[in-house]
Amino acid sequence: MERVMNTYVEVKDQAVNDIALEIEQGVEEKDKIDSSIEEISASFEDNSGRCPECGSKVEHEGGCMVCRSCGYSKCG
């Protein structure tokens, strides 16, 4: 009976450790995702009003975004 109880405790402890590890990995993954979202958001904010091809300032003309420096344009 004692051997069965010891085995049960070992299995239970391992299960708790496995769950704790999964939670920790989930938190780390969430932190990575949050960091990536922040980087992407910052990138969009930094590039607002800038040409994606050359980085120069763009103008809005007739519903289009036009770069006078390199000729890039995007409408819509």
Coordinates of N, CA, C and O in Angstrom, one line a residue:
M1 N 0.8 -1.2 0.0 CA 0.0 0.0 0.0 C 0.9 1.3 0.0 O 0.6 2.2 -0.7
E2 N 1.9 1.2 0.8 CA 2.8 2.4 0.9 C 3.5 2.7 -0.5 O 3.6 3.8 -0.9
R3 N 3.9 1.6 -1.2 CA 4.5 1.8 -2.5 C 3.5 2.4 -3.5 O 3.9 3.3 -4.3
V4 N 2.3 2.0 -3.4 CA 1.2 2.6 -4.3 C 1.1 4.0 -4.0 O 1.0 4.9 -4.9
M5 N 1.0 4.4 -2.7 CA 0.9 5.8 -2.4 C 2.1 6.6 -2.8 O 1.9 7.8 -3.3
N6 N 3.3 6.1 -2.7 CA 4.5 6.8 -3.1 C 4.4 7.0 -4.6 O 4.8 8.1 -5.1
T7 N 4.0 6.0 -5.4 CA 3.9 6.1 -6.8 C 2.9 7.2 -7.2 O 3.1 8.0 -8.1
Y8 N 1.7 7.2 -6.5 CA 0.7 8.1 -6.7 C 1.2 9.6 -6.5 O 1.0 10.5 -7.3
V9 N 2.0 9.8 -5.4 CA 2.5 11.1 -5.1 C 3.5 11.5 -6.2 O 3.5 12.7 -6.6
E10 N 4.4 10.6 -6.6 CA 5.3 10.9 -7.7 C 4.6 11.3 -9.0 O 5.0 12.3 -9.6
V11 N 3.6 10.5 -9.4 CA 2.9 10.8 -10.6 C 2.2 12.2 -10.4 O 2.2 13.0 -11.3
K12 N 1.6 12.4 -9.3 CA 0.9 13.7 -9.0 C 1.8 14.8 -9.1 O 1.6 15.9 -9.7
D13 N 3.0 14.7 -8.5 CA 4.0 15.8 -8.5 C 4.5 16.0 -9.9 O 4.7 17.2 -10.3
Q14 N 4.7 15.0 -10.7 CA 5.1 15.2 -12.1 C 4.0 15.9 -12.9 O 4.3 16.8 -13.7
A15 N 2.8 15.5 -12.7 CA 1.7 16.2 -13.4 C 1.6 17.7 -13.0 O 1.4 18.5 -13.9
V16 N 1.8 18.0 -11.8 CA 1.8 19.4 -11.3 C 3.0 20.1 -12.0 O 2.8 21.2 -12.5
N17 N 4.2 19.5 -12.0 CA 5.3 20.1 -12.7 C 5.1 20.3 -14.2 O 5.4 21.3 -14.7
D18 N 4.4 19.3 -14.8 CA 4.1 19.5 -16.2 C 3.2 20.6 -16.5 O 3.3 21.4 -17.4
I19 N 2.2 20.7 -15.7 CA 1.2 21.8 -15.8 C 1.9 23.2 -15.6 O 1.7 24.1 -16.3
A20 N 2.7 23.3 -14.6 CA 3.4 24.5 -14.3 C 4.3 24.9 -15.5 O 4.4 26.1 -15.8
L21 N 5.0 23.9 -16.1 CA 5.8 24.2 -17.2 C 5.0 24.7 -18.4 O 5.4 25.6 -19.1
E22 N 3.9 24.0 -18.6 CA 3.0 24.5 -19.7 C 2.5 25.9 -19.5 O 2.5 26.7 -20.5
I23 N 2.2 26.2 -18.3 CA 1.7 27.6 -18.0 C 2.9 28.6 -18.2 O 2.7 29.6 -18.9
E24 N 4.1 28.2 -17.8 CA 5.2 29.1 -17.9 C 5.5 29.3 -19.4 O 5.8 30.4 -19.9
Q25 N 5.5 28.2 -20.2 CA 5.7 28.4 -21.6 C 4.7 29.2 -22.3 O 4.9 30.0 -23.2
G26 N 3.4 29.1 -21.9 CA 2.3 29.9 -22.4 C 2.5 31.3 -22.1 O 2.3 32.2 -23.0
V27 N 3.0 31.7 -20.9 CA 3.2 33.1 -20.6 C 4.4 33.6 -21.4 O 4.3 34.7 -21.9
E28 N 5.4 32.8 -21.6 CA 6.6 33.3 -22.4 C 6.1 33.5 -23.8 O 6.5 34.5 -24.5
E29 N 5.3 32.6 -24.4 CA 4.8 32.7 -25.7 C 3.9 34.0 -25.9 O 4.0 34.7 -26.8
K30 N 3.1 34.2 -24.9 CA 2.2 35.4 -24.9 C 3.1 36.7 -24.8 O 2.8 37.6 -25.6
D31 N 4.2 36.7 -24.0 CA 5.1 37.8 -24.0 C 5.7 38.1 -25.3 O 5.9 39.2 -25.7
K32 N 6.1 37.0 -26.0 CA 6.7 37.1 -27.3 C 5.7 37.7 -28.3 O 6.1 38.6 -29.1
I33 N 4.5 37.3 -28.3 CA 3.5 37.8 -29.2 C 3.2 39.3 -28.9 O 3.1 40.1 -29.8
D34 N 3.1 39.6 -27.6 CA 2.8 41.0 -27.2 C 4.0 41.9 -27.7 O 3.8 43.0 -28.2
S35 N 5.2 41.4 -27.5 CA 6.4 42.2 -28.0 C 6.4 42.4 -29.5 O 6.6 43.5 -30.0
S36 N 6.0 41.3 -30.2 CA 5.9 41.4 -31.7 C 4.9 42.4 -32.1 O 5.1 43.2 -33.0
I37 N 3.7 42.4 -31.4 CA 2.6 43.3 -31.7 C 3.1 44.8 -31.5 O 2.8 45.7 -32.3
E38 N 3.8 45.0 -30.4 CA 4.3 46.3 -30.1 C 5.3 46.8 -31.1 O 5.3 47.9 -31.6
E39 N 6.2 45.9 -31.6 CA 7.2 46.3 -32.6 C 6.5 46.6 -33.9 O 6.8 47.6 -34.6
I40 N 5.5 45.8 -34.3 CA 4.8 46.1 -35.6 C 4.0 47.4 -35.5 O 4.0 48.2 -36.4
S41 N 3.3 47.6 -34.3 CA 2.6 48.9 -34.1 C 3.5 50.1 -34.2 O 3.2 51.1 -34.8
A42 N 4.7 50.0 -33.6 CA 5.6 51.0 -33.6 C 6.2 51.3 -35.0 O 6.3 52.4 -35.4
S43 N 6.4 50.2 -35.7 CA 6.8 50.3 -37.1 C 5.8 51.1 -38.0 O 6.2 52.0 -38.7
F44 N 4.5 50.8 -37.8 CA 3.5 51.5 -38.5 C 3.4 53.0 -38.1 O 3.3 53.8 -39.0
E45 N 3.6 53.2 -36.8 CA 3.5 54.6 -36.4 C 4.7 55.4 -36.9 O 4.6 56.5 -37.3
D46 N 5.9 54.8 -36.9 CA 7.1 55.4 -37.4 C 7.1 55.7 -38.9 O 7.6 56.7 -39.3
N47 N 6.4 54.8 -39.6 CA 6.4 54.9 -41.1 C 5.2 55.6 -41.6 O 5.0 55.7 -42.8
S48 N 4.3 56.1 -40.7 CA 3.1 56.8 -41.1 C 3.5 58.0 -41.9 O 4.3 58.8 -41.5
G49 N 2.9 58.1 -43.1 CA 3.2 59.2 -44.0 C 4.6 59.1 -44.7 O 5.0 60.0 -45.4
R50 N 5.1 57.9 -44.7 CA 6.4 57.6 -45.4 C 6.2 56.6 -46.5 O 5.4 55.6 -46.3
C51 N 7.0 56.7 -47.5 CA 7.0 55.7 -48.6 C 7.6 54.4 -48.1 O 8.7 54.4 -47.6
P52 N 6.9 53.3 -48.4 CA 7.4 52.0 -48.0 C 8.6 51.5 -48.9 O 9.4 50.7 -48.5
E53 N 8.8 52.2 -50.1 CA 9.9 51.9 -50.9 C 11.2 52.6 -50.6 O 12.3 52.0 -50.5
C54 N 11.1 53.9 -50.4 CA 12.3 54.7 -50.2 C 12.3 55.5 -48.9 O 13.4 56.0 -48.5
G55 N 11.2 55.5 -48.1 CA 11.2 56.2 -46.8 C 10.9 57.7 -46.9 O 10.8 58.3 -45.9
S56 N 10.8 58.2 -48.1 CA 10.5 59.7 -48.2 C 9.0 59.9 -47.8 O 8.2 59.0 -47.8
K57 N 8.8 61.2 -47.6 CA 7.4 61.6 -47.3 C 6.5 61.4 -48.5 O 6.9 61.7 -49.6
V58 N 5.3 60.9 -48.2 CA 4.3 60.7 -49.3 C 3.3 61.8 -49.2 O 3.0 62.4 -48.2
E59 N 2.6 62.0 -50.4 CA 1.5 63.0 -50.5 C 0.3 62.2 -50.8 O 0.3 61.1 -51.5
H60 N -0.9 62.7 -50.4 CA -2.1 62.1 -50.7 C -2.8 62.9 -51.8 O -3.0 64.1 -51.7
E61 N -3.1 62.2 -52.9 CA -3.6 62.9 -54.1 C -4.7 62.0 -54.7 O -4.5 60.9 -55.1
G62 N -5.9 62.5 -54.7 CA -7.1 61.8 -55.4 C -7.3 60.4 -54.8 O -7.6 59.5 -55.5
G63 N -7.2 60.3 -53.5 CA -7.4 59.0 -52.9 C -6.2 58.0 -53.0 O -6.3 56.9 -52.6
C64 N -5.1 58.5 -53.5 CA -3.9 57.7 -53.6 C -2.8 58.3 -52.8 O -2.7 59.5 -52.5
M65 N -1.8 57.4 -52.4 CA -0.6 57.8 -51.7 C 0.5 57.8 -52.7 O 0.7 56.8 -53.4
V66 N 1.1 59.0 -52.9 CA 2.1 59.1 -54.0 C 3.4 59.6 -53.4 O 3.5 60.5 -52.6
C67 N 4.5 59.0 -53.8 CA 5.9 59.4 -53.4 C 6.5 60.1 -54.6 O 6.7 59.6 -55.7
R68 N 6.8 61.4 -54.4 CA 7.4 62.2 -55.4 C 8.9 61.8 -55.6 O 9.5 62.1 -56.7
S69 N 9.5 61.2 -54.6 CA 10.9 60.9 -54.7 C 11.2 59.7 -55.7 O 12.1 59.7 -56.5
C70 N 10.4 58.6 -55.5 CA 10.7 57.4 -56.3 C 9.6 57.0 -57.2 O 9.7 56.0 -58.0
G71 N 8.4 57.7 -57.1 CA 7.3 57.3 -58.0 C 6.3 56.3 -57.5 O 5.4 56.0 -58.2
Y72 N 6.6 55.8 -56.3 CA 5.7 54.8 -55.7 C 4.3 55.4 -55.5 O 4.1 56.6 -55.2
S73 N 3.3 54.6 -55.8 CA 1.9 55.0 -55.6 C 1.0 53.8 -55.2 O 1.3 52.7 -55.6
K74 N 0.0 54.1 -54.3 CA -0.9 53.1 -53.9 C -2.2 53.8 -53.7 O -2.3 54.8 -53.1
C75 N -3.2 53.2 -54.3 CA -4.6 53.8 -54.3 C -5.5 52.9 -53.5 O -5.3 51.7 -53.5
G76 N -6.5 53.5 -52.8 CA -7.5 52.6 -52.1 C -7.5 52.8 -50.7 O -7.2 53.1 -49.8

